[in-house]
Each structure stands twice: as C-alpha cells, then as structure tokens.
mmCIF file of C-alpha atoms in Angstrom:
data_model
loop_
_atom_site.group_PDB
_atom_site.id
_atom_site.type_symbol
_atom_site.label_atom_id
_atom_site.label_comp_id
_atom_site.label_asym_id
_atom_site.label_seq_id
_atom_site.Cartn_x
_atom_site.Cartn_y
_atom_site.Cartn_z
ATOM 1 C CA UNK X 1 -130.790 213.349 84.710
ATOM 2 C CA UNK X 2 -127.667 211.530 83.630
ATOM 3 C CA UNK X 3 -124.599 213.741 83.458
ATOM 4 C CA UNK X 4 -121.421 213.255 81.468
ATOM 5 C CA UNK X 5 -118.374 215.245 82.547
ATOM 6 C CA UNK X 6 -115.613 215.349 79.964
ATOM 7 C CA UNK X 7 -112.053 216.547 80.503
ATOM 8 C CA UNK X 8 -109.995 218.366 79.542
ATOM 9 C CA UNK X 9 -112.060 220.912 77.642
ATOM 10 C CA UNK X 10 -109.085 221.775 75.430
ATOM 11 C CA UNK X 11 -105.758 220.114 74.757
ATOM 12 C CA UNK X 12 -102.682 220.978 72.689
ATOM 13 C CA UNK X 13 -100.333 218.182 71.740
ATOM 14 C CA UNK X 14 -97.103 218.157 69.827
ATOM 15 C CA UNK X 15 -96.918 215.686 66.981
ATOM 16 C CA UNK X 16 -95.735 212.293 68.120
ATOM 17 C CA UNK X 17 -96.837 212.624 71.737
ATOM 18 C CA UNK X 18 -99.491 210.667 73.645
ATOM 19 C CA UNK X 19 -102.407 211.801 75.744
ATOM 20 C CA UNK X 20 -105.740 210.723 77.158
ATOM 21 C CA UNK X 21 -109.234 212.140 77.406
ATOM 22 C CA UNK X 22 -111.622 211.134 80.139
ATOM 23 C CA UNK X 23 -115.341 211.080 80.767
ATOM 24 C CA UNK X 24 -116.885 210.632 84.186
ATOM 25 C CA UNK X 25 -120.527 209.702 84.595
ATOM 26 C CA UNK X 26 -122.680 210.746 87.529
ATOM 27 C CA UNK X 27 -124.496 207.420 87.376
ATOM 28 C CA UNK X 28 -123.870 203.903 86.121
ATOM 29 C CA UNK X 29 -123.945 203.786 82.337
ATOM 30 C CA UNK X 30 -124.755 200.881 80.053
ATOM 31 C CA UNK X 31 -122.507 201.795 77.150
ATOM 32 C CA UNK X 32 -120.321 204.602 75.862
ATOM 33 C CA UNK X 33 -119.576 205.912 72.392
ATOM 34 C CA UNK X 34 -116.697 208.198 71.377
ATOM 35 C CA UNK X 35 -116.912 210.582 68.409
ATOM 36 C CA UNK X 36 -114.680 213.039 66.593
ATOM 37 C CA UNK X 37 -116.274 216.097 65.029
ATOM 38 C CA UNK X 38 -114.369 217.361 62.041
ATOM 39 C CA UNK X 39 -114.100 220.901 60.701
ATOM 40 C CA UNK X 40 -117.247 220.395 58.585
ATOM 41 C CA UNK X 41 -119.232 219.489 61.670
ATOM 42 C CA UNK X 42 -119.642 215.783 60.939
ATOM 43 C CA UNK X 43 -119.661 213.489 63.981
ATOM 44 C CA UNK X 44 -117.611 210.409 63.187
ATOM 45 C CA UNK X 45 -118.041 207.387 65.448
ATOM 46 C CA UNK X 46 -114.715 206.157 66.798
ATOM 47 C CA UNK X 47 -115.720 203.487 69.309
ATOM 48 C CA UNK X 48 -118.744 201.851 70.860
ATOM 49 C CA UNK X 49 -118.070 200.032 74.147
ATOM 50 C CA UNK X 50 -120.323 198.142 76.515
ATOM 51 C CA UNK X 51 -117.287 197.074 78.575
ATOM 52 C CA UNK X 52 -113.544 196.536 78.367
ATOM 53 C CA UNK X 53 -111.260 198.109 75.794
ATOM 54 C CA UNK X 54 -111.108 198.570 72.039
ATOM 55 C CA UNK X 55 -108.229 199.679 69.888
ATOM 56 C CA UNK X 56 -108.081 201.071 66.378
ATOM 57 C CA UNK X 57 -104.711 202.179 65.110
ATOM 58 C CA UNK X 58 -103.363 204.879 67.369
ATOM 59 C CA UNK X 59 -106.609 205.210 69.304
ATOM 60 C CA UNK X 60 -107.622 203.086 72.247
ATOM 61 C CA UNK X 61 -110.674 203.388 74.422
ATOM 62 C CA UNK X 62 -111.626 201.810 77.711
ATOM 63 C CA UNK X 63 -114.860 201.617 79.683
ATOM 64 C CA UNK X 64 -114.681 200.823 83.381
ATOM 65 C CA UNK X 65 -116.398 197.426 83.572
ATOM 66 C CA UNK X 66 -116.877 197.350 87.370
ATOM 67 C CA UNK X 67 -118.474 200.627 88.365
ATOM 68 C CA UNK X 68 -119.311 201.725 84.802
ATOM 69 C CA UNK X 69 -118.748 205.323 85.870
ATOM 70 C CA UNK X 70 -115.937 206.434 83.523
ATOM 71 C CA UNK X 71 -114.355 205.947 80.122
ATOM 72 C CA UNK X 72 -111.075 207.020 78.561
ATOM 73 C CA UNK X 73 -109.784 207.653 75.055
ATOM 74 C CA UNK X 74 -106.030 207.333 74.550
ATOM 75 C CA UNK X 75 -104.285 208.904 71.580
ATOM 76 C CA UNK X 76 -100.849 207.550 70.776
ATOM 77 C CA UNK X 77 -98.300 209.265 68.500
ATOM 78 C CA UNK X 78 -100.610 212.210 67.779
ATOM 79 C CA UNK X 79 -100.745 213.399 64.167
ATOM 80 C CA UNK X 80 -101.939 216.678 62.687
ATOM 81 C CA UNK X 81 -105.028 214.986 61.262
ATOM 82 C CA UNK X 82 -106.131 214.013 64.792
ATOM 83 C CA UNK X 83 -107.059 217.645 65.445
ATOM 84 C CA UNK X 84 -110.744 218.183 66.059
ATOM 85 C CA UNK X 85 -113.329 218.067 68.792
ATOM 86 C CA UNK X 86 -113.793 214.763 70.596
ATOM 87 C CA UNK X 87 -117.018 213.840 72.324
ATOM 88 C CA UNK X 88 -117.927 211.006 74.592
ATOM 89 C CA UNK X 89 -121.560 210.018 74.959
ATOM 90 C CA UNK X 90 -123.152 207.426 77.201
ATOM 91 C CA UNK X 91 -126.403 205.526 77.636
ATOM 92 C CA UNK X 92 -128.034 204.989 81.007
ATOM 93 C CA UNK X 93 -129.844 201.810 81.865
ATOM 94 C CA UNK X 94 -133.372 203.027 81.379
ATOM 95 C CA UNK X 95 -133.366 204.403 77.885
ATOM 96 C CA UNK X 96 -131.568 204.371 74.579
ATOM 97 C CA UNK X 97 -130.669 208.030 74.187
ATOM 98 C CA UNK X 98 -127.034 209.157 74.281
ATOM 99 C CA UNK X 99 -126.051 211.899 76.724
ATOM 100 C CA UNK X 100 -123.044 213.848 75.454
ATOM 101 C CA UNK X 101 -120.114 215.398 77.248
ATOM 102 C CA UNK X 102 -119.125 218.974 76.476
ATOM 103 C CA UNK X 103 -116.273 217.905 74.220
ATOM 104 C CA UNK X 104 -112.492 218.230 74.107
ATOM 105 C CA UNK X 105 -110.968 220.514 71.493
ATOM 106 C CA UNK X 106 -107.727 218.842 70.472
ATOM 107 C CA UNK X 107 -105.051 220.727 68.578
ATOM 108 C CA UNK X 108 -102.025 218.824 67.340
ATOM 109 C CA UNK X 109 -99.149 221.141 66.542
ATOM 110 C CA UNK X 110 -95.960 220.426 64.597
ATOM 111 C CA UNK V 1 -124.319 203.227 51.829
ATOM 112 C CA UNK V 2 -124.730 206.991 51.756
ATOM 113 C CA UNK V 3 -124.982 207.346 55.486
ATOM 114 C CA UNK V 4 -127.574 209.503 57.206
ATOM 115 C CA UNK V 5 -128.695 212.243 54.857
ATOM 116 C CA UNK V 6 -129.940 215.572 56.135
ATOM 117 C CA UNK V 7 -131.409 218.372 54.070
ATOM 118 C CA UNK V 8 -131.028 221.235 53.728
ATOM 119 C CA UNK V 9 -127.444 221.783 54.881
ATOM 120 C CA UNK V 10 -128.192 225.387 55.717
ATOM 121 C CA UNK V 11 -131.464 227.176 56.319
ATOM 122 C CA UNK V 12 -132.049 230.816 57.080
ATOM 123 C CA UNK V 13 -135.455 231.927 58.284
ATOM 124 C CA UNK V 14 -136.947 235.128 59.536
ATOM 125 C CA UNK V 15 -138.291 235.328 63.054
ATOM 126 C CA UNK V 16 -141.790 233.885 63.186
ATOM 127 C CA UNK V 17 -141.448 231.717 60.086
ATOM 128 C CA UNK V 18 -141.669 227.945 59.992
ATOM 129 C CA UNK V 19 -138.703 225.650 59.373
ATOM 130 C CA UNK V 20 -138.853 221.986 58.355
ATOM 131 C CA UNK V 21 -135.739 219.846 58.532
ATOM 132 C CA UNK V 22 -135.450 216.471 56.802
ATOM 133 C CA UNK V 23 -133.583 213.316 57.683
ATOM 134 C CA UNK V 24 -133.134 210.082 55.757
ATOM 135 C CA UNK V 25 -131.716 207.367 58.027
ATOM 136 C CA UNK V 26 -129.399 204.608 56.909
ATOM 137 C CA UNK V 27 -131.407 201.945 55.110
ATOM 138 C CA UNK V 28 -132.421 199.180 57.495
ATOM 139 C CA UNK V 29 -131.909 201.216 60.650
ATOM 140 C CA UNK V 30 -134.943 201.122 62.900
ATOM 141 C CA UNK V 31 -134.044 203.941 65.308
ATOM 142 C CA UNK V 32 -133.850 207.644 64.461
ATOM 143 C CA UNK V 33 -132.668 210.334 66.836
ATOM 144 C CA UNK V 34 -132.687 214.130 66.656
ATOM 145 C CA UNK V 35 -130.127 216.262 68.494
ATOM 146 C CA UNK V 36 -129.393 219.987 68.588
ATOM 147 C CA UNK V 37 -125.915 221.490 68.941
ATOM 148 C CA UNK V 38 -125.078 224.990 70.109
ATOM 149 C CA UNK V 39 -121.901 226.539 71.483
ATOM 150 C CA UNK V 40 -123.526 227.237 74.848
ATOM 151 C CA UNK V 41 -125.555 224.050 75.421
ATOM 152 C CA UNK V 42 -123.455 221.557 73.469
ATOM 153 C CA UNK V 43 -125.196 218.479 72.052
ATOM 154 C CA UNK V 44 -128.735 218.109 73.376
ATOM 155 C CA UNK V 45 -131.074 215.183 72.809
ATOM 156 C CA UNK V 46 -134.423 216.142 71.353
ATOM 157 C CA UNK V 47 -136.395 213.045 70.388
ATOM 158 C CA UNK V 48 -136.157 209.400 69.337
ATOM 159 C CA UNK V 49 -138.208 207.055 67.131
ATOM 160 C CA UNK V 50 -138.097 203.293 66.939
ATOM 161 C CA UNK V 51 -139.789 201.588 63.986
ATOM 162 C CA UNK V 52 -141.396 204.967 63.198
ATOM 163 C CA UNK V 53 -143.057 205.181 66.623
ATOM 164 C CA UNK V 54 -142.127 208.042 68.957
ATOM 165 C CA UNK V 55 -140.355 206.581 71.995
ATOM 166 C CA UNK V 56 -138.872 209.489 73.899
ATOM 167 C CA UNK V 57 -139.460 213.180 73.218
ATOM 168 C CA UNK V 58 -138.261 214.393 76.604
ATOM 169 C CA UNK V 59 -135.783 216.824 75.018
ATOM 170 C CA UNK V 60 -138.239 218.540 72.731
ATOM 171 C CA UNK V 61 -139.309 222.061 73.679
ATOM 172 C CA UNK V 62 -142.994 221.787 74.534
ATOM 173 C CA UNK V 63 -144.068 224.544 72.212
ATOM 174 C CA UNK V 64 -143.369 225.076 68.536
ATOM 175 C CA UNK V 65 -141.286 221.898 68.013
ATOM 176 C CA UNK V 66 -142.657 218.697 66.537
ATOM 177 C CA UNK V 67 -141.120 215.617 64.920
ATOM 178 C CA UNK V 68 -142.617 212.932 62.769
ATOM 179 C CA UNK V 69 -141.561 209.764 61.037
ATOM 180 C CA UNK V 70 -144.216 208.988 58.446
ATOM 181 C CA UNK V 71 -142.250 206.100 56.916
ATOM 182 C CA UNK V 72 -139.049 204.185 57.558
ATOM 183 C CA UNK V 73 -137.053 206.235 55.084
ATOM 184 C CA UNK V 74 -137.480 209.716 56.470
ATOM 185 C CA UNK V 75 -138.138 211.825 59.519
ATOM 186 C CA UNK V 76 -138.912 215.527 59.807
ATOM 187 C CA UNK V 77 -138.361 218.084 62.531
ATOM 188 C CA UNK V 78 -140.658 221.080 62.288
ATOM 189 C CA UNK V 79 -140.201 224.318 64.167
ATOM 190 C CA UNK V 80 -143.112 226.739 64.072
ATOM 191 C CA UNK V 81 -142.750 230.462 64.647
ATOM 192 C CA UNK V 82 -138.950 230.251 64.767
ATOM 193 C CA UNK V 83 -137.095 232.421 67.256
ATOM 194 C CA UNK V 84 -133.440 233.539 67.247
ATOM 195 C CA UNK V 85 -132.704 231.165 70.141
ATOM 196 C CA UNK V 86 -133.666 228.247 67.866
ATOM 197 C CA UNK V 87 -130.528 228.925 65.822
ATOM 198 C CA UNK V 88 -128.384 225.801 66.064
ATOM 199 C CA UNK V 89 -127.091 222.826 64.137
ATOM 200 C CA UNK V 90 -129.750 220.125 64.125
ATOM 201 C CA UNK V 91 -128.331 216.629 63.859
ATOM 202 C CA UNK V 92 -130.105 213.430 62.930
ATOM 203 C CA UNK V 93 -128.725 209.987 63.734
ATOM 204 C CA UNK V 94 -129.812 206.413 63.158
ATOM 205 C CA UNK V 95 -128.962 202.992 64.517
ATOM 206 C CA UNK V 96 -129.966 199.358 64.208
ATOM 207 C CA UNK V 97 -131.212 199.589 67.796
ATOM 208 C CA UNK V 98 -130.742 195.863 68.390
ATOM 209 C CA UNK V 99 -128.584 196.131 71.510
ATOM 210 C CA UNK V 100 -124.856 195.716 71.865
ATOM 211 C CA UNK V 101 -122.756 197.141 69.053
ATOM 212 C CA UNK V 102 -125.922 197.557 67.039
ATOM 213 C CA UNK V 103 -126.699 200.516 69.300
ATOM 214 C CA UNK V 104 -123.939 202.488 67.574
ATOM 215 C CA UNK V 105 -125.299 205.834 66.426
ATOM 216 C CA UNK V 106 -124.376 207.208 63.014
ATOM 217 C CA UNK V 107 -124.882 210.919 62.505
ATOM 218 C CA UNK V 108 -125.723 212.997 59.477
ATOM 219 C CA UNK V 109 -123.851 216.188 58.636
ATOM 220 C CA UNK V 110 -126.539 218.327 60.208
ATOM 221 C CA UNK V 111 -128.695 221.268 59.196
ATOM 222 C CA UNK V 112 -127.462 224.669 60.318
ATOM 223 C CA UNK V 113 -130.535 226.759 61.119
ATOM 224 C CA UNK V 114 -130.122 230.507 61.415
ATOM 225 C CA UNK V 115 -133.088 232.561 62.577
ATOM 226 C CA UNK V 116 -132.681 236.261 61.875
#
C-alpha cells in the first residue's frame, strides 16, 4: 500500500530559529495535508495542497508538483506555542483515504 | 460550527465487553472517516463513508469491528468483545468530499478507549 515516510521523528528548536519537516511518498500522491496535534490530542489542519506552495504566517508548505513524491513544512521564527506533534498525510490516486506519516515531535525551547 | 463531535471522550471497558463510539460530522459534510491512533502503529485508517454509504473498510479488523452511518448526522463504530489490544484513541473526521480543497479532513477530539 501507499507509504508515507516522515522525518525527522523528533526535533528541538530554539525560539526564533527556522527548520523544515519532510515527507516522502513511496508512490505518486494526489494531495497532501499537514496537521498539528496539540497536547489534548486534537488534530488541527494546517494546510491542504494539491500542488505548489501555501503560506500561513510563519508556516509554509510545499508539494512537489512534478513527481508528487514529497512535501515539506517550513517553520520560520519558531515560537513556544509551535511545540507539538506534526503529521503529514497524503492521498493516492485511487481512493480518498489519507495515509499518515509517523509524525514529528517538535519541541521549541527558550 | 462546532466541528466534528465525538462521544464519549473516554471509555473504559472490561475485556470481552462491547464498546460503541459516536461521531457527529460537521453539518453538510458528506464524507466521514474513522481512524485509530496508538503509540506503536500511529494513525491507521479504518473505514470511510460517503453520503452514508460505506466506501472503503479496508482498514477495519475483520472480526469484532463494525461501523455504521444510519443518517447524515452521525456515525458509530462498534467493537464487540473488546480486547486489550483494542485500546487506542479512535478519531472521526469529516469532509465535503467534493475534490480539491474540499477534500480537507477535519478531525474530532477522539475517544480514548481503554480495555482492562
């Protein structure tokens, strides 16, 4: 089946720094969605992309439009409230279900 | 818009008992999904309904698990004869399912099931 490989599995950032998370797909994907899971367990949708890039504040996501085999999430000027677990999830061409990566546990430290 | 509502938030059952989990999708959303989250397996797809009809149940364990969507305002996930390995957070999500951005999934807060 479709596989989503997310990296890194854990990341510590100092406040004010930038970093990027990445998801690689073992097959061509139709769309990707990025989520943040907060301490209460709620999955909050950050971005939906079928191609190209989207930006929202200090977050920016990109989905490789040619091969459709990877996506990235960039965090600029990290803040303490960015801490949480980030998931990417992608849809293959044949169905509408999202396949999730294993997540990145992000800790932003003062 | 209250978002996707899941009840109960927590459920504790004894081994062998039945558990029923409830989901109310966002009003107007035609697609409902069920996922399960554990530390070991991560987020796993279970099943998916569109306009109340079951579309894909490829993630559902073949025994003891069943899901229904009797009307457009709620779906249930039933686990018969619960086992300790069924312990997980069960997440429900809904979407407009119209393609493009309307595929965006919105998740509920989940039901944490603990089987003793």
